[in-house]
XYZ file of C-alpha atoms in Angstrom:
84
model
C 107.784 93.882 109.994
C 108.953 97.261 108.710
C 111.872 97.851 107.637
C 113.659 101.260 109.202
C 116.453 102.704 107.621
C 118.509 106.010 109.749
C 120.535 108.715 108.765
C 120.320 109.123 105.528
C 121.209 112.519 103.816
C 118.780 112.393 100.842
C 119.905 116.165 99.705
C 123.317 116.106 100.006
C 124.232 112.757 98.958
C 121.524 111.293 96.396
C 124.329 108.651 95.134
C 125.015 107.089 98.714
C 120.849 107.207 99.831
C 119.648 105.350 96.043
C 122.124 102.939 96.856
C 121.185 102.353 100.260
C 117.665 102.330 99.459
C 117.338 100.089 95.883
C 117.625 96.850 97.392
C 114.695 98.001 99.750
C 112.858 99.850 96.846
C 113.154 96.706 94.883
C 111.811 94.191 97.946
C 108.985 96.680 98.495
C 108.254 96.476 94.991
C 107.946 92.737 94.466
C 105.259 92.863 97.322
C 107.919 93.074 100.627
C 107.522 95.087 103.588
C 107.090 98.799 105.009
C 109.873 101.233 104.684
C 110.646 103.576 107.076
C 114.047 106.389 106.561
C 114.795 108.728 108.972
C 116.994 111.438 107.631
C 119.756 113.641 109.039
C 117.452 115.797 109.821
C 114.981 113.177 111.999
C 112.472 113.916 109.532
C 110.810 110.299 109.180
C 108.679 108.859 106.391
C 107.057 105.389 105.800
C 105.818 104.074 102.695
C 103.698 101.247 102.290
C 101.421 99.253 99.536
C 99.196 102.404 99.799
C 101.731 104.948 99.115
C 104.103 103.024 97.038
C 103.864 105.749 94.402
C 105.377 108.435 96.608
C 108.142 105.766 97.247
C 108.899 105.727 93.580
C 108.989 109.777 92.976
C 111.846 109.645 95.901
C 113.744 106.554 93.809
C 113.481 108.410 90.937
C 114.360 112.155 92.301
C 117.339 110.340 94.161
C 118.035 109.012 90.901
C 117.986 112.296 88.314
C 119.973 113.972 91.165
C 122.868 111.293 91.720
C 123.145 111.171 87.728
C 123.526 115.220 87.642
C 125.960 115.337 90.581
C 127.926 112.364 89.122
C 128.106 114.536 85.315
C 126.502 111.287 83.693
C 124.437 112.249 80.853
C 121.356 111.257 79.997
C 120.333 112.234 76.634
C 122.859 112.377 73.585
C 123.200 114.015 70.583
C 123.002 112.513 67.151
C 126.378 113.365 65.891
C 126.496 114.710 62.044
C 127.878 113.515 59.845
C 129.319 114.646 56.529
C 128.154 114.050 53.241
C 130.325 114.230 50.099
């Protein structure tokens, strides 16, 4: 049984479609079913256990763009400090 998930807008809103889509991600993952999204567009894609790799580029592109729209940073700078 596949699971089929509609309307998603995976360029405009990368926060709302990783959050729609982790629990799913995470089934498929531990060995669950197919995934199927249809987006806005009607553009459809299915992953399965022989594509699961593409399904984890989208996770993490969704990912790296929700963190950049959001202004989270990822990488930090070692602050200086002063030495007297």
């Amino acid at each position: 049984m596949a699971v089929v998930l509609t309307g998603l807008d995976l360029i405009n809103e990368p926060c709302a479609a990783y959050a729609a889509l982790y629990p799913q991600w995470v089934n498929f993952k531990a060995g669950g079913q197919i995934v199927e999204i249809e987006d806005k567009n009607g553009r459809r894609t299915k992953w399965s256990s022989a594509n699961s790799g593409g399904f984890d580029d989208v996770m993490r592109d969704l990912q790296k763009r929700c963190n950049a729209k959001s202004g989270r940073r990822r990488r930090y700078a070692v602050a200086a400090s002063s030495r007297t």
